[in-house]
Amino acid sequence: MLFGVLGPLEVRTSAGEPIAIGGPRPRALLVMLLLNAGRVVSLEQLIDGQYGDDPPAGAANAVQAQVSRLRRTLPDGAIESHPAGYRAAVDPDEVDAHRFERLARVGRSMLAAGQYGPAAAALREGLALWRGAALTDLPYGQAQAARLEELRLAATEDLIEAEFALPEGTSIADLAALVAAHPLRERLCGQLMRALHAAGRQAEALEAYERTRRLLADELGADPSPELAEIHLALLRAEPIERPAAAPPVQLSSFVGRDADLARLRELAGARLVTILGPGGIGKTRLAVEYAASLDAVFVDLSDVDTAEAVPLAVLGALGQRESGFAPGPAMEPAARLVGVLAQRQVLLVLDNCEQIVAAVAVLVRQLLEGCPRLTVLATSREPLGLTGERLLPLAPLDTPPAVRLFADRAAAVRPGFAVDAANTAAVTEICVALDGLPLAIELAAARLRQFDVAEVAARLAGHAHFRLLSRGDRTAAARHQTLRAVVEWSWDLLDPDAQALARRLAVFVGGARLPAIEAVCGAGVEDLLADLVDRSLVESDGGRYRMLQTIRLFCAERLVEAGEDARVRAAHARCQLALAEEADPHLRRAEQLEWLARLSADHDNLMAALRWAVDNDRRTAFQLVAALAAYWWFSGRRSQATDAAVALLDGDMPDGLEEEWISCVVHAGARASAEQWKRAGELMERFDRPLRHPFGAALWGMTAGPPDGDATETHGVLLDADPWNVALGRLSTVLLGLLGGEPTAEEPQMRAALASFRELGERWGTAQALDWLGVLASWRAEWDNAYAAWDEAYDLQARLGASEECASILCHRAESLVRQGELVAARAEIERASALLAEAGELEVPVEIQLGFAEVARLRGDLETAADLLRRTLAATEGHGFGAEWLRGRVLTACGRLAAATGDVGDSVRRHGEALAFARTSPFAVELAHAVEGVADGATLVGAYEQAALLLGIAVALRGMAVVGDPDVARTAAAATTAIGPGAFAAAYARGVAMNRDEALAVLDNLRS
């Protein structure tokens, strides 16, 4: 049965069929019983809840009659009679209010532990249970309803906090609405201030604080909380308010037996690298967490990392950093990005479980310590990292007294009231000695008290040959590892064959999984077996996902191989992950894209594990995974994680029928794909005679390879079918080509139509792209208010996706508009914001667009030396870095020509403008040719060709289809020509240029070159 009280009372069978509960009194009675599911509710409480303080005569008989009505409606046994009252004999988890409270607790616990993705998932699941106001069928339940509503608000605040650390972020508009609805909740106000700050809207953040401060003073006569005041102070000081990093996980059990080791670790606080050494299960992680809990620390769990390339990515993720999306220029190496993020931070980096990739961790730690002078590192490993200056803290097994205390503490948690006494001291001591004082082994043994008493546990351990062997003599690290292995093996032996089969098959899930995925891979109907594994501490559960400890997972993986099931189960796992990716793909292009990005992020480790396995064992599935996950990787800033797989797949034949998937591999391989592979991919794109299975591939190809040759409308008509997002993408692509091809006025209505299509779908990426370009068009006409309104909305949407690169591009467009308004200081500030945004994401190499912006502002402000240095570096950055960077080369050459003119070098200026014009003629974009022509016009004034300068300015307008109003360089050129030949002659020459079509303009330019 399923019961809903978070809204109007709703009762459904397990099959989802509704059951009508008639009458307000029976409905109120059932709500009261459900609020106490599994517990007896007295008759007096039921009368109070039905009638309040003034019950009628015969109220008890009325309640009994209502119970009878409910029993006739509900299944047998749903409501039980007891001498003291009545009881709803249902599992509390069948009632949405209890399920919501459990998920809210789980979410808050995970949030405190720095597990932001799982926390957000649990909180979203809980909040989704609400269908309206709680307990609407309980007229005298205001206090209970208020309590649930308060929990709902607190869970919402927790969800917002978790979303700050996720790629999808949180909605500023939704936050603002919550603050307006609950103006006295300071935590919400602080979250809104942080979100506005992250979006670059500092003034609005300060305004939000001031509103709350005034309201607190007027309504309550109180000052803002210290937490809110701290955020306000950081804003005033222009200090960064960083997204939360992964803090050391909050521990739910006491710290037992390692006080002396903790003191030794604190004595080593001055060392920059300390490694806690010991075998698996000896307590390295717990000691590190206990030490770091009171410090500014970032916790990185490397237990699921199995490749060298994944180590820096794991650290970036723990720091709350996402990968940037497409950017002109080469992709930044993750390790170099880490240095950029941590270079000036004073923080403790805890790297847990380094042993399986110790060499890769050592390389990264050396690089970080050399480039980040204020950073300290605490590692846990079974062997040293082997770096100069490393301080080692080896852990020994617990002595018997602390081991007994640990066993007693953990045993009491699973068997309330347990204590070590005269009757069981010998047995407990025997257990601890047999387990060699290994904390994890002791905790696993204590968990067995759910099924056995202490004597039985001791007897089973004593009867195990491995334990008898390893309880004596001088033990090496490997031998102590075998002790832990024996504990896991013993737990394994307690399982029946069906549970063993499930346990070994679960080992293919690297990052845990939800029940439907487990059933798809391991077999249907395993829910009870799964619950049994959770009870036996072989599997952990957060209420939604199930996950094995790494040690147990590796043990079970070996059993999977021994059973001869490894290939079959891993193939099923890969198919399951492919099904998830293909199911998610269309949702990523709709209003629910943030929800599906979060869902894929929760299964990211599984997706990548499936891809790695498929590359070696099932190339067809691997190709399909790359294409299906492309939008997810790019939207969530993870595209570089597909590079190795894509390169490996390209080193072989292309499977039949997977041309689209092969092209996706070329795009993700990037510079590591050969010129021949890029050429072949281009030929395949041109030959497509069907819609793409994954339409985002068309957008990826356009962003990486440039616009198609020939009729773009015809090309998109072939690639994209009638799906609404496909239609909107095709329209946007065609409009962009027309706009950049010199027809902005004609294409603007179609751009607005594309925007409307994306808005109707609720898809943020396409909406932001269309808004950005509408802002550019408005700025060309000097419609500044319209431009900034479009850019503000586009920025907010891209920020919610976590798209730092796209946000930086929008800021650069804003800066260009400010330059044309003569606001050079403000323009530089916008470019600095863009640069800082990329730096926060770990991008150390400044993109061409930003370098060019800095150079142009420096030139216009008269700082010619700085401008020259910037342009030298910018010009070099446009060479050999692909379409995205190279198409800006013409603009950089034009800037070099204007700088040469400013320094008085006429010859160099004319030469540079000629180079810019020659390069721009190879560009597919007429706007780039127009920009170069304006530069040539500038050069013409230097040699006294004033009428030609006027003609060229007109040609530039004809090529672009619109004048760029307010360009300071164009204005200077026009003024010089007008002064020299007079207004009439200038106007006539300018008009001749404006009237030319493209072919006539190119002929004039050819004559100029000759």
mmCIF file of C-alpha atoms in Angstrom, residues 399-714:
data_model
loop_
_atom_site.group_PDB
_atom_site.id
_atom_site.type_symbol
_atom_site.label_atom_id
_atom_site.label_comp_id
_atom_site.label_asym_id
_atom_site.label_seq_id
_atom_site.Cartn_x
_atom_site.Cartn_y
_atom_site.Cartn_z
ATOM 1 C CA ASP A 399 46.343 -3.294 21.041
ATOM 2 C CA THR A 400 43.855 -5.575 22.747
ATOM 3 C CA PRO A 401 42.296 -3.050 25.197
ATOM 4 C CA PRO A 402 41.416 -0.430 22.543
ATOM 5 C CA ALA A 403 40.368 -3.216 20.149
ATOM 6 C CA VAL A 404 37.924 -4.535 22.772
ATOM 7 C CA ARG A 405 36.564 -0.998 23.304
ATOM 8 C CA LEU A 406 36.048 -0.627 19.553
ATOM 9 C CA PHE A 407 34.219 -3.956 19.315
ATOM 10 C CA ALA A 408 31.994 -3.022 22.268
ATOM 11 C CA ASP A 409 31.131 0.358 20.767
ATOM 12 C CA ARG A 410 30.225 -1.047 17.327
ATOM 13 C CA ALA A 411 28.421 -4.058 18.763
ATOM 14 C CA ALA A 412 26.193 -1.816 20.900
ATOM 15 C CA ALA A 413 25.158 -0.010 17.713
ATOM 16 C CA VAL A 414 23.738 -3.194 16.175
ATOM 17 C CA ARG A 415 22.574 -4.875 19.412
ATOM 18 C CA PRO A 416 21.309 -2.186 21.808
ATOM 19 C CA GLY A 417 22.341 -2.815 25.379
ATOM 20 C CA PHE A 418 25.401 -4.886 24.529
ATOM 21 C CA ALA A 419 28.351 -4.404 26.863
ATOM 22 C CA VAL A 420 31.558 -6.297 27.579
ATOM 23 C CA ASP A 421 31.158 -8.023 30.924
ATOM 24 C CA ALA A 422 32.574 -10.964 32.872
ATOM 25 C CA ALA A 423 30.495 -13.410 30.857
ATOM 26 C CA ASN A 424 31.750 -12.380 27.424
ATOM 27 C CA THR A 425 35.144 -10.726 27.996
ATOM 28 C CA ALA A 426 37.072 -13.828 26.990
ATOM 29 C CA ALA A 427 35.081 -14.299 23.785
ATOM 30 C CA VAL A 428 35.424 -10.630 22.775
ATOM 31 C CA THR A 429 39.159 -10.723 23.483
ATOM 32 C CA GLU A 430 39.456 -13.889 21.411
ATOM 33 C CA ILE A 431 37.689 -12.177 18.489
ATOM 34 C CA CYS A 432 39.951 -9.113 18.634
ATOM 35 C CA VAL A 433 43.111 -11.210 18.818
ATOM 36 C CA ALA A 434 41.968 -13.421 15.945
ATOM 37 C CA LEU A 435 41.344 -10.307 13.841
ATOM 38 C CA ASP A 436 44.812 -8.910 14.568
ATOM 39 C CA GLY A 437 43.357 -5.682 15.940
ATOM 40 C CA LEU A 438 42.338 -4.477 12.463
ATOM 41 C CA PRO A 439 39.562 -1.884 12.970
ATOM 42 C CA LEU A 440 37.543 -2.666 9.823
ATOM 43 C CA ALA A 441 37.716 -6.392 10.540
ATOM 44 C CA ILE A 442 36.536 -5.761 14.098
ATOM 45 C CA GLU A 443 33.656 -3.622 12.883
ATOM 46 C CA LEU A 444 32.604 -6.292 10.378
ATOM 47 C CA ALA A 445 32.738 -8.924 13.096
ATOM 48 C CA ALA A 446 30.704 -6.742 15.469
ATOM 49 C CA ALA A 447 28.056 -6.346 12.775
ATOM 50 C CA ARG A 448 27.556 -10.109 12.830
ATOM 51 C CA LEU A 449 25.930 -9.764 16.264
ATOM 52 C CA ARG A 450 22.742 -9.121 14.325
ATOM 53 C CA GLN A 451 22.690 -12.882 13.615
ATOM 54 C CA PHE A 452 24.915 -14.508 16.264
ATOM 55 C CA ASP A 453 25.942 -14.101 19.865
ATOM 56 C CA VAL A 454 29.568 -13.368 20.837
ATOM 57 C CA ALA A 455 30.465 -17.007 21.491
ATOM 58 C CA GLU A 456 29.251 -18.070 18.031
ATOM 59 C CA VAL A 457 31.279 -15.303 16.360
ATOM 60 C CA ALA A 458 34.391 -16.342 18.262
ATOM 61 C CA ALA A 459 33.870 -20.012 17.388
ATOM 62 C CA ARG A 460 33.465 -19.253 13.665
ATOM 63 C CA LEU A 461 36.611 -17.145 13.619
ATOM 64 C CA ALA A 462 38.578 -19.793 15.522
ATOM 65 C CA GLY A 463 37.496 -22.430 13.042
ATOM 66 C CA HIS A 464 38.871 -20.534 10.050
ATOM 67 C CA ALA A 465 42.270 -21.848 8.942
ATOM 68 C CA HIS A 466 43.479 -18.463 7.685
ATOM 69 C CA PHE A 467 42.787 -16.821 11.034
ATOM 70 C CA ARG A 468 44.636 -19.498 12.940
ATOM 71 C CA LEU A 469 47.614 -19.098 10.605
ATOM 72 C CA LEU A 470 47.744 -15.297 10.646
ATOM 73 C CA SER A 471 47.218 -14.875 14.387
ATOM 74 C CA ARG A 472 50.799 -15.859 15.118
ATOM 75 C CA GLY A 473 54.291 -14.610 14.304
ATOM 76 C CA ASP A 474 55.705 -11.525 12.631
ATOM 77 C CA ARG A 475 53.248 -10.381 10.005
ATOM 78 C CA THR A 476 54.090 -8.466 6.844
ATOM 79 C CA ALA A 477 51.780 -5.922 5.268
ATOM 80 C CA ALA A 478 50.605 -8.492 2.753
ATOM 81 C CA ALA A 479 49.771 -10.935 5.539
ATOM 82 C CA ARG A 480 47.750 -8.311 7.376
ATOM 83 C CA HIS A 481 45.925 -7.712 4.121
ATOM 84 C CA GLN A 482 45.062 -11.401 4.081
ATOM 85 C CA THR A 483 43.586 -11.029 7.564
ATOM 86 C CA LEU A 484 41.130 -8.455 6.281
ATOM 87 C CA ARG A 485 40.474 -10.634 3.283
ATOM 88 C CA ALA A 486 39.668 -13.511 5.585
ATOM 89 C CA VAL A 487 37.056 -11.402 7.381
ATOM 90 C CA VAL A 488 35.407 -10.556 4.067
ATOM 91 C CA GLU A 489 35.624 -14.182 2.987
ATOM 92 C CA TRP A 490 34.046 -15.262 6.242
ATOM 93 C CA SER A 491 31.165 -12.829 5.679
ATOM 94 C CA TRP A 492 30.888 -14.232 2.166
ATOM 95 C CA ASP A 493 30.642 -17.796 3.482
ATOM 96 C CA LEU A 494 27.631 -16.817 5.584
ATOM 97 C CA LEU A 495 25.632 -16.010 2.440
ATOM 98 C CA ASP A 496 23.429 -18.524 0.692
ATOM 99 C CA PRO A 497 24.151 -19.225 -3.014
ATOM 100 C CA ASP A 498 21.586 -16.696 -4.288
ATOM 101 C CA ALA A 499 23.001 -13.909 -2.106
ATOM 102 C CA GLN A 500 26.547 -14.806 -3.198
ATOM 103 C CA ALA A 501 25.482 -14.612 -6.831
ATOM 104 C CA LEU A 502 24.007 -11.155 -6.291
ATOM 105 C CA ALA A 503 27.040 -9.959 -4.304
ATOM 106 C CA ARG A 504 29.556 -10.967 -6.952
ATOM 107 C CA ARG A 505 27.448 -9.437 -9.744
ATOM 108 C CA LEU A 506 27.087 -6.182 -7.796
ATOM 109 C CA ALA A 507 30.866 -5.800 -8.060
ATOM 110 C CA VAL A 508 30.530 -4.464 -11.624
ATOM 111 C CA PHE A 509 28.878 -1.287 -10.282
ATOM 112 C CA VAL A 510 31.802 1.019 -9.554
ATOM 113 C CA GLY A 511 29.861 3.956 -8.148
ATOM 114 C CA GLY A 512 26.861 2.180 -6.707
ATOM 115 C CA ALA A 513 23.470 1.854 -8.373
ATOM 116 C CA ARG A 514 19.736 2.142 -7.902
ATOM 117 C CA LEU A 515 17.532 -0.927 -7.688
ATOM 118 C CA PRO A 516 16.253 -0.892 -11.321
ATOM 119 C CA ALA A 517 19.820 -0.928 -12.672
ATOM 120 C CA ILE A 518 20.800 -3.707 -10.270
ATOM 121 C CA GLU A 519 17.847 -5.800 -11.406
ATOM 122 C CA ALA A 520 18.682 -5.151 -15.069
ATOM 123 C CA VAL A 521 22.235 -6.427 -14.599
ATOM 124 C CA CYS A 522 21.981 -8.939 -11.757
ATOM 125 C CA GLY A 523 18.499 -10.340 -12.307
ATOM 126 C CA ALA A 524 14.951 -9.412 -11.392
ATOM 127 C CA GLY A 525 13.422 -9.914 -7.963
ATOM 128 C CA VAL A 526 16.574 -9.338 -5.934
ATOM 129 C CA GLU A 527 15.204 -6.672 -3.586
ATOM 130 C CA ASP A 528 15.030 -8.997 -0.560
ATOM 131 C CA LEU A 529 18.492 -10.392 -1.245
ATOM 132 C CA LEU A 530 19.797 -6.850 -1.522
ATOM 133 C CA ALA A 531 18.272 -5.931 1.821
ATOM 134 C CA ASP A 532 19.998 -8.969 3.310
ATOM 135 C CA LEU A 533 23.372 -7.798 1.978
ATOM 136 C CA VAL A 534 22.751 -4.373 3.525
ATOM 137 C CA ASP A 535 21.951 -5.970 6.884
ATOM 138 C CA ARG A 536 25.174 -7.969 6.715
ATOM 139 C CA SER A 537 27.227 -4.772 6.067
ATOM 140 C CA LEU A 538 28.376 -6.044 2.690
ATOM 141 C CA VAL A 539 26.420 -3.300 0.925
ATOM 142 C CA GLU A 540 25.723 0.287 1.974
ATOM 143 C CA SER A 541 22.475 2.090 1.180
ATOM 144 C CA ASP A 542 21.480 5.738 1.404
ATOM 145 C CA GLY A 543 17.820 4.984 0.822
ATOM 146 C CA GLY A 544 18.061 5.222 -2.955
ATOM 147 C CA ARG A 545 21.410 3.862 -4.101
ATOM 148 C CA TYR A 546 23.334 0.768 -3.078
ATOM 149 C CA ARG A 547 27.119 0.658 -2.928
ATOM 150 C CA MET A 548 29.778 -1.814 -1.827
ATOM 151 C CA LEU A 549 32.842 -0.852 0.129
ATOM 152 C CA GLN A 550 35.846 -0.979 -2.153
ATOM 153 C CA THR A 551 37.530 -3.846 -0.312
ATOM 154 C CA ILE A 552 34.388 -5.951 -0.487
ATOM 155 C CA ARG A 553 33.725 -4.994 -4.099
ATOM 156 C CA LEU A 554 37.199 -6.133 -5.170
ATOM 157 C CA PHE A 555 36.774 -9.402 -3.274
ATOM 158 C CA CYS A 556 33.421 -9.998 -4.961
ATOM 159 C CA ALA A 557 34.879 -9.120 -8.355
ATOM 160 C CA GLU A 558 37.344 -11.972 -7.946
ATOM 161 C CA ARG A 559 34.446 -14.312 -7.132
ATOM 162 C CA LEU A 560 32.722 -13.111 -10.329
ATOM 163 C CA VAL A 561 35.720 -14.177 -12.397
ATOM 164 C CA GLU A 562 35.954 -17.499 -10.587
ATOM 165 C CA ALA A 563 32.283 -18.170 -11.347
ATOM 166 C CA GLY A 564 32.895 -17.615 -15.057
ATOM 167 C CA GLU A 565 30.339 -14.783 -15.136
ATOM 168 C CA ASP A 566 32.629 -11.793 -15.537
ATOM 169 C CA ALA A 567 32.229 -11.247 -19.284
ATOM 170 C CA ARG A 568 28.477 -11.835 -19.294
ATOM 171 C CA VAL A 569 27.720 -9.564 -16.318
ATOM 172 C CA ARG A 570 30.013 -6.779 -17.494
ATOM 173 C CA ALA A 571 28.387 -6.923 -20.913
ATOM 174 C CA ALA A 572 24.993 -6.594 -19.210
ATOM 175 C CA HIS A 573 26.354 -3.669 -17.175
ATOM 176 C CA ALA A 574 27.572 -1.935 -20.335
ATOM 177 C CA ARG A 575 24.185 -2.452 -22.013
ATOM 178 C CA CYS A 576 22.463 -1.072 -18.918
ATOM 179 C CA GLN A 577 24.626 2.053 -18.945
ATOM 180 C CA LEU A 578 24.078 2.491 -22.684
ATOM 181 C CA ALA A 579 20.317 2.231 -22.124
ATOM 182 C CA LEU A 580 20.550 4.933 -19.441
ATOM 183 C CA ALA A 581 22.607 7.185 -21.709
ATOM 184 C CA GLU A 582 20.218 6.741 -24.629
ATOM 185 C CA GLU A 583 17.197 7.302 -22.404
ATOM 186 C CA ALA A 584 18.735 10.487 -21.012
ATOM 187 C CA ASP A 585 19.945 11.942 -24.318
ATOM 188 C CA PRO A 586 16.645 13.452 -25.527
ATOM 189 C CA HIS A 587 15.812 14.721 -22.022
ATOM 190 C CA LEU A 588 19.052 16.732 -22.023
ATOM 191 C CA ARG A 589 17.518 18.841 -24.791
ATOM 192 C CA ARG A 590 14.326 19.617 -22.897
ATOM 193 C CA ALA A 591 13.119 21.377 -19.765
ATOM 194 C CA GLU A 592 14.154 18.465 -17.569
ATOM 195 C CA GLN A 593 17.824 18.662 -18.622
ATOM 196 C CA LEU A 594 19.075 19.644 -15.140
ATOM 197 C CA GLU A 595 17.299 16.660 -13.589
ATOM 198 C CA TRP A 596 18.832 14.284 -16.135
ATOM 199 C CA LEU A 597 22.270 15.835 -15.866
ATOM 200 C CA ALA A 598 22.099 15.093 -12.134
ATOM 201 C CA ARG A 599 20.929 11.553 -12.806
ATOM 202 C CA LEU A 600 23.795 10.877 -15.197
ATOM 203 C CA SER A 601 26.255 12.528 -12.808
ATOM 204 C CA ALA A 602 25.164 10.134 -10.071
ATOM 205 C CA ASP A 603 26.057 7.230 -12.387
ATOM 206 C CA HIS A 604 29.152 8.844 -13.884
ATOM 207 C CA ASP A 605 31.569 6.248 -12.494
ATOM 208 C CA ASN A 606 29.414 3.434 -13.854
ATOM 209 C CA LEU A 607 29.164 5.071 -17.270
ATOM 210 C CA MET A 608 32.907 5.486 -17.494
ATOM 211 C CA ALA A 609 33.578 1.942 -16.251
ATOM 212 C CA ALA A 610 31.202 0.589 -18.891
ATOM 213 C CA LEU A 611 32.933 2.641 -21.566
ATOM 214 C CA ARG A 612 36.395 1.452 -20.552
ATOM 215 C CA TRP A 613 35.270 -2.176 -20.574
ATOM 216 C CA ALA A 614 33.491 -1.797 -23.905
ATOM 217 C CA VAL A 615 36.543 -0.237 -25.586
ATOM 218 C CA ASP A 616 38.420 -3.500 -25.042
ATOM 219 C CA ASN A 617 35.567 -5.984 -25.291
ATOM 220 C CA ASP A 618 32.619 -4.561 -27.239
ATOM 221 C CA ARG A 619 33.688 -1.798 -29.607
ATOM 222 C CA ARG A 620 30.204 -1.341 -31.022
ATOM 223 C CA THR A 621 28.743 -0.571 -27.604
ATOM 224 C CA ALA A 622 31.712 1.713 -26.870
ATOM 225 C CA PHE A 623 31.088 3.765 -30.024
ATOM 226 C CA GLN A 624 27.406 4.034 -29.108
ATOM 227 C CA LEU A 625 28.252 5.191 -25.579
ATOM 228 C CA VAL A 626 30.491 7.986 -26.856
ATOM 229 C CA ALA A 627 27.746 9.375 -29.090
ATOM 230 C CA ALA A 628 24.962 8.914 -26.535
ATOM 231 C CA LEU A 629 26.930 10.646 -23.771
ATOM 232 C CA ALA A 630 28.255 13.545 -25.865
ATOM 233 C CA ALA A 631 25.663 16.093 -24.740
ATOM 234 C CA TYR A 632 26.078 15.030 -21.090
ATOM 235 C CA TRP A 633 29.861 15.366 -21.219
ATOM 236 C CA TRP A 634 29.736 18.781 -22.864
ATOM 237 C CA PHE A 635 26.881 20.229 -20.804
ATOM 238 C CA SER A 636 28.422 19.060 -17.512
ATOM 239 C CA GLY A 637 32.024 20.005 -18.359
ATOM 240 C CA ARG A 638 33.408 16.468 -18.574
ATOM 241 C CA ARG A 639 34.279 16.185 -22.251
ATOM 242 C CA SER A 640 37.991 15.456 -21.689
ATOM 243 C CA GLN A 641 37.129 12.252 -19.839
ATOM 244 C CA ALA A 642 36.073 10.702 -23.153
ATOM 245 C CA THR A 643 39.326 11.530 -24.953
ATOM 246 C CA ASP A 644 41.289 8.354 -24.184
ATOM 247 C CA ALA A 645 38.386 6.107 -25.095
ATOM 248 C CA ALA A 646 37.755 8.020 -28.317
ATOM 249 C CA VAL A 647 41.405 7.794 -29.370
ATOM 250 C CA ALA A 648 41.489 4.056 -28.654
ATOM 251 C CA LEU A 649 38.325 3.474 -30.676
ATOM 252 C CA LEU A 650 39.687 5.394 -33.660
ATOM 253 C CA ASP A 651 42.668 3.016 -33.703
ATOM 254 C CA GLY A 652 40.696 0.430 -35.637
ATOM 255 C CA ASP A 653 37.988 -0.043 -38.208
ATOM 256 C CA MET A 654 34.704 1.836 -38.121
ATOM 257 C CA PRO A 655 31.820 -0.578 -37.392
ATOM 258 C CA ASP A 656 29.134 -0.771 -40.068
ATOM 259 C CA GLY A 657 26.314 1.685 -39.582
ATOM 260 C CA LEU A 658 28.095 3.680 -36.883
ATOM 261 C CA GLU A 659 29.353 6.610 -38.962
ATOM 262 C CA GLU A 660 27.700 9.104 -36.625
ATOM 263 C CA GLU A 661 29.309 7.464 -33.586
ATOM 264 C CA TRP A 662 32.703 7.423 -35.320
ATOM 265 C CA ILE A 663 32.451 11.172 -35.996
ATOM 266 C CA SER A 664 31.650 11.724 -32.308
ATOM 267 C CA CYS A 665 34.873 9.912 -31.429
ATOM 268 C CA VAL A 666 36.834 12.206 -33.771
ATOM 269 C CA VAL A 667 35.314 15.268 -32.083
ATOM 270 C CA HIS A 668 36.154 13.974 -28.600
ATOM 271 C CA ALA A 669 39.652 12.893 -29.629
ATOM 272 C CA GLY A 670 40.261 16.500 -30.720
ATOM 273 C CA ALA A 671 43.881 17.266 -31.517
ATOM 274 C CA ARG A 672 44.792 13.602 -30.936
ATOM 275 C CA ALA A 673 42.779 12.590 -33.993
ATOM 276 C CA SER A 674 44.776 12.629 -37.221
ATOM 277 C CA ALA A 675 44.209 15.049 -40.092
ATOM 278 C CA GLU A 676 43.028 12.111 -42.186
ATOM 279 C CA GLN A 677 40.453 11.177 -39.548
ATOM 280 C CA TRP A 678 39.164 14.751 -39.391
ATOM 281 C CA LYS A 679 38.943 14.822 -43.190
ATOM 282 C CA ARG A 680 37.082 11.526 -43.285
ATOM 283 C CA ALA A 681 34.692 12.731 -40.584
ATOM 284 C CA GLY A 682 33.951 15.837 -42.648
ATOM 285 C CA GLU A 683 33.235 13.732 -45.718
ATOM 286 C CA LEU A 684 30.894 11.515 -43.716
ATOM 287 C CA MET A 685 29.009 14.543 -42.387
ATOM 288 C CA GLU A 686 28.502 15.795 -45.945
ATOM 289 C CA ARG A 687 27.198 12.413 -47.116
ATOM 290 C CA PHE A 688 24.591 11.890 -44.403
ATOM 291 C CA ASP A 689 21.185 11.241 -45.960
ATOM 292 C CA ARG A 690 19.312 10.657 -42.691
ATOM 293 C CA PRO A 691 18.617 12.515 -39.446
ATOM 294 C CA LEU A 692 21.196 12.054 -36.709
ATOM 295 C CA ARG A 693 20.322 9.634 -33.915
ATOM 296 C CA HIS A 694 22.001 12.073 -31.510
ATOM 297 C CA PRO A 695 21.251 15.575 -32.833
ATOM 298 C CA PHE A 696 23.676 17.291 -30.475
ATOM 299 C CA GLY A 697 26.381 15.804 -32.704
ATOM 300 C CA ALA A 698 25.548 18.422 -35.331
ATOM 301 C CA ALA A 699 26.145 21.191 -32.803
ATOM 302 C CA LEU A 700 29.423 19.592 -31.685
ATOM 303 C CA TRP A 701 30.629 19.291 -35.242
ATOM 304 C CA GLY A 702 29.809 22.931 -35.962
ATOM 305 C CA MET A 703 31.626 24.110 -32.801
ATOM 306 C CA THR A 704 34.767 22.089 -33.510
ATOM 307 C CA ALA A 705 35.040 21.847 -37.291
ATOM 308 C CA GLY A 706 33.430 25.090 -38.353
ATOM 309 C CA PRO A 707 30.437 25.745 -40.628
ATOM 310 C CA PRO A 708 29.587 23.341 -43.460
ATOM 311 C CA ASP A 709 30.306 24.062 -47.075
ATOM 312 C CA GLY A 710 27.392 24.583 -49.408
ATOM 313 C CA ASP A 711 23.743 25.105 -48.511
ATOM 314 C CA ALA A 712 23.483 25.010 -44.725
ATOM 315 C CA THR A 713 19.692 24.808 -44.821
ATOM 316 C CA GLU A 714 19.811 21.705 -46.979
#
